[in-house]
PDB file of C-alpha atoms in Angstrom:
ATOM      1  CA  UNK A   1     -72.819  63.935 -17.412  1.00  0.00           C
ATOM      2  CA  UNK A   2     -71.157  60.778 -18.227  1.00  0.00           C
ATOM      3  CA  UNK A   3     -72.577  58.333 -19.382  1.00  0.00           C
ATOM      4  CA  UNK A   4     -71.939  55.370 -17.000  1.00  0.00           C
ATOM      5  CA  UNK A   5     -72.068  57.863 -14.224  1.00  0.00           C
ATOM      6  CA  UNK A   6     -73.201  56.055 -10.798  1.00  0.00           C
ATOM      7  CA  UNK A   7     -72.982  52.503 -12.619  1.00  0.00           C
ATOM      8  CA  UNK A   8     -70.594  49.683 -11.366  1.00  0.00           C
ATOM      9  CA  UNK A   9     -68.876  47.365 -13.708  1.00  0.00           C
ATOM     10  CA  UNK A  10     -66.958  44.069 -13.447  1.00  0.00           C
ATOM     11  CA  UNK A  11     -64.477  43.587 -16.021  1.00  0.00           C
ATOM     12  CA  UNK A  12     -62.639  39.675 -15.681  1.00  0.00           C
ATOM     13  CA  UNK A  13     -59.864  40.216 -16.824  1.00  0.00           C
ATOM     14  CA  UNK A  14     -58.834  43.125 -16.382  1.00  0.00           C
ATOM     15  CA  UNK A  15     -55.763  43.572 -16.394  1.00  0.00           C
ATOM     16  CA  UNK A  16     -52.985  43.333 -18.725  1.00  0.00           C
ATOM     17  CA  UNK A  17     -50.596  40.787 -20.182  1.00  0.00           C
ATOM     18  CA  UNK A  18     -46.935  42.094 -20.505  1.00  0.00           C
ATOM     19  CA  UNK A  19     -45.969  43.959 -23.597  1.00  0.00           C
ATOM     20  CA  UNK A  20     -46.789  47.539 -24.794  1.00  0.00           C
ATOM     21  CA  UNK A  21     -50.334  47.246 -26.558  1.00  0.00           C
ATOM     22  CA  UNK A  22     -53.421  48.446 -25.198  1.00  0.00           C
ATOM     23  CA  UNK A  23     -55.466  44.663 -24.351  1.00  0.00           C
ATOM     24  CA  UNK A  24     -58.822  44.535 -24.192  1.00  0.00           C
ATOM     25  CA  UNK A  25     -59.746  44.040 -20.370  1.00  0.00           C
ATOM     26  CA  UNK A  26     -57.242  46.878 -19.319  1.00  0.00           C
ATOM     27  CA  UNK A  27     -59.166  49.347 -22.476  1.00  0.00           C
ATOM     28  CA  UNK A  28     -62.652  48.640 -21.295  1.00  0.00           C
ATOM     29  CA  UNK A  29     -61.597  49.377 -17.915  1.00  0.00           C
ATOM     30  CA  UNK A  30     -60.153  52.510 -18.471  1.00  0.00           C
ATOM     31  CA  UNK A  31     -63.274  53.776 -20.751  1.00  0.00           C
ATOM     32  CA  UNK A  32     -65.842  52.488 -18.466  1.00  0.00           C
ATOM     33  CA  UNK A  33     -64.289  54.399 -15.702  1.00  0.00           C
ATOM     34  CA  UNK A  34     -63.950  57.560 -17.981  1.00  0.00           C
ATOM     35  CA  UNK A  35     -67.724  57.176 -18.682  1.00  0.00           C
ATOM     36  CA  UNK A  36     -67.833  57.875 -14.987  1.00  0.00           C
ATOM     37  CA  UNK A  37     -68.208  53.402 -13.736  1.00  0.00           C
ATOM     38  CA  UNK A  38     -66.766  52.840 -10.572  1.00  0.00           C
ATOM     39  CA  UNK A  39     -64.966  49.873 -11.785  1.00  0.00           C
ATOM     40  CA  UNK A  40     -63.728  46.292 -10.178  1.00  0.00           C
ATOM     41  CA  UNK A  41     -60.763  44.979 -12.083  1.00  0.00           C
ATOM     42  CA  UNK A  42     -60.481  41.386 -11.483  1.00  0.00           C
ATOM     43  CA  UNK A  43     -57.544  39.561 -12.813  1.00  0.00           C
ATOM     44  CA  UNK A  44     -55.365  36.496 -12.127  1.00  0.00           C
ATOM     45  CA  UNK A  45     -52.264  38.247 -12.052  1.00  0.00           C
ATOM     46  CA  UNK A  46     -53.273  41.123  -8.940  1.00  0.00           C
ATOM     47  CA  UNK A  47     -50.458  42.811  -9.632  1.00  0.00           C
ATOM     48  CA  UNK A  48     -51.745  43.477 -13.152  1.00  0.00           C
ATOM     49  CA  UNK A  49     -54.989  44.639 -12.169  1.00  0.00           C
ATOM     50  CA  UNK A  50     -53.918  46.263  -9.209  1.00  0.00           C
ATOM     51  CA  UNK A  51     -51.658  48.805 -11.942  1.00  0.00           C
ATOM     52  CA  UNK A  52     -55.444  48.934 -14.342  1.00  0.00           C
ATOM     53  CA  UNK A  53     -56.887  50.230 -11.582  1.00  0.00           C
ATOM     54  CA  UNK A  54     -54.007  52.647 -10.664  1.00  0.00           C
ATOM     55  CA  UNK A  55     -54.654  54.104 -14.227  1.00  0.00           C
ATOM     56  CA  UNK A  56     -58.098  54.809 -13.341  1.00  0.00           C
ATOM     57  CA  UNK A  57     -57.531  56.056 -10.199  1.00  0.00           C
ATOM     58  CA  UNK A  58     -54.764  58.605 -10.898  1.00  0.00           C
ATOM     59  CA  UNK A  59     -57.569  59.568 -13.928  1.00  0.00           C
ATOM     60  CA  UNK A  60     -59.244  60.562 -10.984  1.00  0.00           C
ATOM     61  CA  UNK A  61     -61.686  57.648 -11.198  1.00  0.00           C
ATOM     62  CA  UNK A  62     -63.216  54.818  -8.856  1.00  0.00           C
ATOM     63  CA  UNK A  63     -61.609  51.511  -8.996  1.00  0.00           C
ATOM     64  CA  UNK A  64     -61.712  48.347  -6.795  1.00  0.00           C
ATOM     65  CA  UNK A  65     -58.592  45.367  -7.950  1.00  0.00           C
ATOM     66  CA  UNK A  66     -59.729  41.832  -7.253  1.00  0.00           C
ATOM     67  CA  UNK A  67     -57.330  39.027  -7.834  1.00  0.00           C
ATOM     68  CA  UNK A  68     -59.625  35.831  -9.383  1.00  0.00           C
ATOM     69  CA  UNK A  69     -59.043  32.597 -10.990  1.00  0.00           C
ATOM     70  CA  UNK A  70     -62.263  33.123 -13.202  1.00  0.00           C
ATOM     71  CA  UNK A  71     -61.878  29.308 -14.102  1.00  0.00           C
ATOM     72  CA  UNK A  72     -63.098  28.507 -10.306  1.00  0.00           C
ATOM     73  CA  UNK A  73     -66.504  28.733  -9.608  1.00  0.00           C
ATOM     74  CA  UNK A  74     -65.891  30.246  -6.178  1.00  0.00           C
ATOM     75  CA  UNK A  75     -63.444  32.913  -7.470  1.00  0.00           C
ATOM     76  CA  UNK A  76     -66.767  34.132  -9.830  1.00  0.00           C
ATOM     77  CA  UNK A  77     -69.021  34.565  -6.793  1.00  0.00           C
ATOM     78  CA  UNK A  78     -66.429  36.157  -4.885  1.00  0.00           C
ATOM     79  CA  UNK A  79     -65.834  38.706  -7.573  1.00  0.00           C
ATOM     80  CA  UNK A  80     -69.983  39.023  -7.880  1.00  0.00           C
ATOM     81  CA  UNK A  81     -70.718  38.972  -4.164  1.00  0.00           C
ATOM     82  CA  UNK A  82     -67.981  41.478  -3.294  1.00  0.00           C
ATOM     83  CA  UNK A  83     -68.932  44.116  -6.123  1.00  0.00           C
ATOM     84  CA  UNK A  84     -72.553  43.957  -4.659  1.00  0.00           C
ATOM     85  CA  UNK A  85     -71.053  44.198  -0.901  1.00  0.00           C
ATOM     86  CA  UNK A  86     -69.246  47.193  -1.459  1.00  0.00           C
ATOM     87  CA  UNK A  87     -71.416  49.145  -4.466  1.00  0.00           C
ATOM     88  CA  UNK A  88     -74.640  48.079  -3.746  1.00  0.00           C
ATOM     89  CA  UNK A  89     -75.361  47.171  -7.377  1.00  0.00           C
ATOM     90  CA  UNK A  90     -74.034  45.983 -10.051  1.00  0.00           C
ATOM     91  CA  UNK A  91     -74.499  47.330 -14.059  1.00  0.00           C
ATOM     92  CA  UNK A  92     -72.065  45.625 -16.630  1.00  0.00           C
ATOM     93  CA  UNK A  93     -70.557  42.996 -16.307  1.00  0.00           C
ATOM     94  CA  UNK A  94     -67.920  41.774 -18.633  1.00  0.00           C
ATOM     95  CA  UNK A  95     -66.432  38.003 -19.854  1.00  0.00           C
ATOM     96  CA  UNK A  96     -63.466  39.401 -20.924  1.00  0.00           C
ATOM     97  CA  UNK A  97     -61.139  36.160 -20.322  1.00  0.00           C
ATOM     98  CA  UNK A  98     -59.531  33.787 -22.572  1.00  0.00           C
ATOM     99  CA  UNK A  99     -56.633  31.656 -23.593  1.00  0.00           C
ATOM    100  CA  UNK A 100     -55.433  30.388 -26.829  1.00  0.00           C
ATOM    101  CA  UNK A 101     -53.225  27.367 -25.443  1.00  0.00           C
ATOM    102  CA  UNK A 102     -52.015  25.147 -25.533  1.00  0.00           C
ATOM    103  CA  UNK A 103     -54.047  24.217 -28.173  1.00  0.00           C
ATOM    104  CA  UNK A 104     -53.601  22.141 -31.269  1.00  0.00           C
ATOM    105  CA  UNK A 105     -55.509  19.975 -33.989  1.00  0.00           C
ATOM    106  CA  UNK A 106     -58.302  17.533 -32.506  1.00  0.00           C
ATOM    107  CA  UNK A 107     -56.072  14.791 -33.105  1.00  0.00           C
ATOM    108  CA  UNK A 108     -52.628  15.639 -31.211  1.00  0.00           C
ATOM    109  CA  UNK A 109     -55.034  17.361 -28.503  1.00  0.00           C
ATOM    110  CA  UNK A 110     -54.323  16.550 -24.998  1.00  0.00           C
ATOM    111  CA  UNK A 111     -57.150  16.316 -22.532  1.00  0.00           C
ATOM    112  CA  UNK A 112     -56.171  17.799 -19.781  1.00  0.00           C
ATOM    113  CA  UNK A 113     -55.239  21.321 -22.250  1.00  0.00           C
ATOM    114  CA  UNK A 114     -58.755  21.065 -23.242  1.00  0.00           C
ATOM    115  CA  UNK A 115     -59.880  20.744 -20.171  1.00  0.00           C
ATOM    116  CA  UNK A 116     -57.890  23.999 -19.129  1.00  0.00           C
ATOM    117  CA  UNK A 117     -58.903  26.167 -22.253  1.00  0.00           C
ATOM    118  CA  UNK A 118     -62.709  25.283 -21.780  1.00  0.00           C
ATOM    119  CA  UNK A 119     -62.243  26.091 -18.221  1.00  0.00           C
ATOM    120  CA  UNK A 120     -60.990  29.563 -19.053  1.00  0.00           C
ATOM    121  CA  UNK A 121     -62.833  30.356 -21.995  1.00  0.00           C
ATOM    122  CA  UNK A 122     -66.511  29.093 -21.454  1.00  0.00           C
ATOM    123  CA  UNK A 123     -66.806  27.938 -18.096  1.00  0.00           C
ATOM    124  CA  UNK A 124     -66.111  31.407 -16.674  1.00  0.00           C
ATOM    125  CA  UNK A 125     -69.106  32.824 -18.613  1.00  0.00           C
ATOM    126  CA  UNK A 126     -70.681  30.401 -17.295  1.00  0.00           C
ATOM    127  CA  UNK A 127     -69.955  31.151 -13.652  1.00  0.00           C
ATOM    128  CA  UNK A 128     -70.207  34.572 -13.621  1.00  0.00           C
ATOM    129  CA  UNK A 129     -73.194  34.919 -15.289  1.00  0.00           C
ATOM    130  CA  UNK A 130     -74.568  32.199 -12.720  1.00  0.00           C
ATOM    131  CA  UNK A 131     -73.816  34.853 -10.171  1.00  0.00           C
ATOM    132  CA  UNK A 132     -74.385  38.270 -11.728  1.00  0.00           C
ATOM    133  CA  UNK A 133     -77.705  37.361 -13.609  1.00  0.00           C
ATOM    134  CA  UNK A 134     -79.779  37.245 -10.456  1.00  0.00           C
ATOM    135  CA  UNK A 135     -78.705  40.484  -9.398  1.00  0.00           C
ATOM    136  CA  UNK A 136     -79.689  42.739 -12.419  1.00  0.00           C
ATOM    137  CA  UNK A 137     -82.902  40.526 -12.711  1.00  0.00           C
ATOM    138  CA  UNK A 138     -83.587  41.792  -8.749  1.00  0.00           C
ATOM    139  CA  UNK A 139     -82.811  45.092 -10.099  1.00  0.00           C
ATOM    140  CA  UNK A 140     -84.058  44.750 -13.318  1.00  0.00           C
ATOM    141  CA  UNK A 141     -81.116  46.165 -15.498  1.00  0.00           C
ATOM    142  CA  UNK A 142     -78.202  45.628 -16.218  1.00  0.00           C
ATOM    143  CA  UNK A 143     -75.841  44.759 -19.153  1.00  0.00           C
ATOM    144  CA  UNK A 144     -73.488  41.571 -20.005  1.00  0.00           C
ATOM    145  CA  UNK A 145     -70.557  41.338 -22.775  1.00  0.00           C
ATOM    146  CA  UNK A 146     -69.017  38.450 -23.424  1.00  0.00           C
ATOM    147  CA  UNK A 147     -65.791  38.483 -25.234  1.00  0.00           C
ATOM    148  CA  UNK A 148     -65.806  36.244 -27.945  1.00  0.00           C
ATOM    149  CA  UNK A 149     -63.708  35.581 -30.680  1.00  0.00           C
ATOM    150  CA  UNK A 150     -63.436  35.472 -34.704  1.00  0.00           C
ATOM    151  CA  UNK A 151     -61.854  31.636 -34.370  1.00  0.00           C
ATOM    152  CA  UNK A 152     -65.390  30.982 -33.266  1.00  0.00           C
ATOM    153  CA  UNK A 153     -66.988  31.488 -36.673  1.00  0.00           C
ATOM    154  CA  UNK A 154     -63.883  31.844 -38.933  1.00  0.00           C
ATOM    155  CA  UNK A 155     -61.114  28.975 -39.901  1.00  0.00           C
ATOM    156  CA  UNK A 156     -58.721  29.388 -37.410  1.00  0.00           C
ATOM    157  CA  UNK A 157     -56.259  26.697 -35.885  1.00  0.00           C
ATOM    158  CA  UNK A 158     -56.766  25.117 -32.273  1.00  0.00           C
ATOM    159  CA  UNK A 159     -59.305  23.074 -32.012  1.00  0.00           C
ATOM    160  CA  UNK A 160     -60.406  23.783 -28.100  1.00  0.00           C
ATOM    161  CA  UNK A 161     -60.045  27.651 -28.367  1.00  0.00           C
ATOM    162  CA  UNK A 162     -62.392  27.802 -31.551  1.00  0.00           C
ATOM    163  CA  UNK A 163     -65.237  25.566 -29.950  1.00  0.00           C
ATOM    164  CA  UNK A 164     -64.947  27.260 -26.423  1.00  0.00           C
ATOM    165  CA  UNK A 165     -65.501  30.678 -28.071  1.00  0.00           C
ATOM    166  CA  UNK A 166     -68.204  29.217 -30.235  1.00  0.00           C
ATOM    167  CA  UNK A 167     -69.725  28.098 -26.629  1.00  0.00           C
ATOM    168  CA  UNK A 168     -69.492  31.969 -25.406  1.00  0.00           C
ATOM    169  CA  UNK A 169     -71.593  32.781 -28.745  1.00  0.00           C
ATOM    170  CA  UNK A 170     -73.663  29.718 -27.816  1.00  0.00           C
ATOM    171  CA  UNK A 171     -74.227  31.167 -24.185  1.00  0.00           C
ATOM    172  CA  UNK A 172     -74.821  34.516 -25.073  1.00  0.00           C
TER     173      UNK A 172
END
């Protein structure tokens, strides 16, 4: 038996930026539903997740893609509600989003990029947690992973990716 077998997951972000590496959202998604996890793939870019979950399905796995602007609280509960709606349940859930940019030194730092890169990176923990939490309380399991990053506890450069990650630790 697998061992995620009759479990749903949510992976945000899901899908997969151009280029030939392996990233993060599309992996998970692809081991979770080899572990058996029906799977919803939610993504900005549909298209993207839409071809995740045509991986997993031609694996012969389960596999439901959800386009979502994770950054939008209503996108979040969408993506939580509509899991529940058509699994019943929901197991794992996973913060897999982030940007790096445009990002710079505190000083030449524009508001409105970190604005966007807090939006991405921290507020859609945030949300979704907001939203899944209740759930696996009702049900009493249940598992969250939030994507981080070294930047958070490392020198790195970019001063609104580093403290929005360090807010994901924070959260978590």
């Amino acid at each position: 038996m697998a061992r995620l077998e009759s479990r749903v997951a949510i992976v945000l972000g899901g899908g997969q930026f151009p280029g030939e590496d392996l990233g993060n959202g599309r992996a998970m998604s692809l081991l979770f539903a080899r572990e058996g996890a029906a799977v919803v793939v939610a993504d900005k870019n549909a298209a993207s997740a839409e071809e995740t979950c045509s991986m997993i399905r031609e694996a012969g796995g389960q596999a439901l893609a959800v386009e979502a602007d994770v950054s939008r609280e209503a996108d979040c509960k969408e993506v939580i509600e509509r899991c529940i709606d058509i699994h019943g349940h929901l197991d794992v859930l996973v913060n897999n989003v982030g940007i790096m940019g445009p990002d710079d030194c505190v000083e030449a730092l524009s508001e409105d990029a970190w604005d966007r890169i807090f939006d991405v990176n921290l507020k859609s923990v945030f949300f979704a947690c907001k939203y899944a939490i209740p759930f696996m309380a009702e049900t009493k399991r249940g598992s969250i992973i939030n994507i981080s990053s070294l930047a958070a506890i490392a020198p790195a450069a970019g001063a609104a990716s580093k403290v929005s990650k360090a807010g994901v630790n924070a959260l978590t």
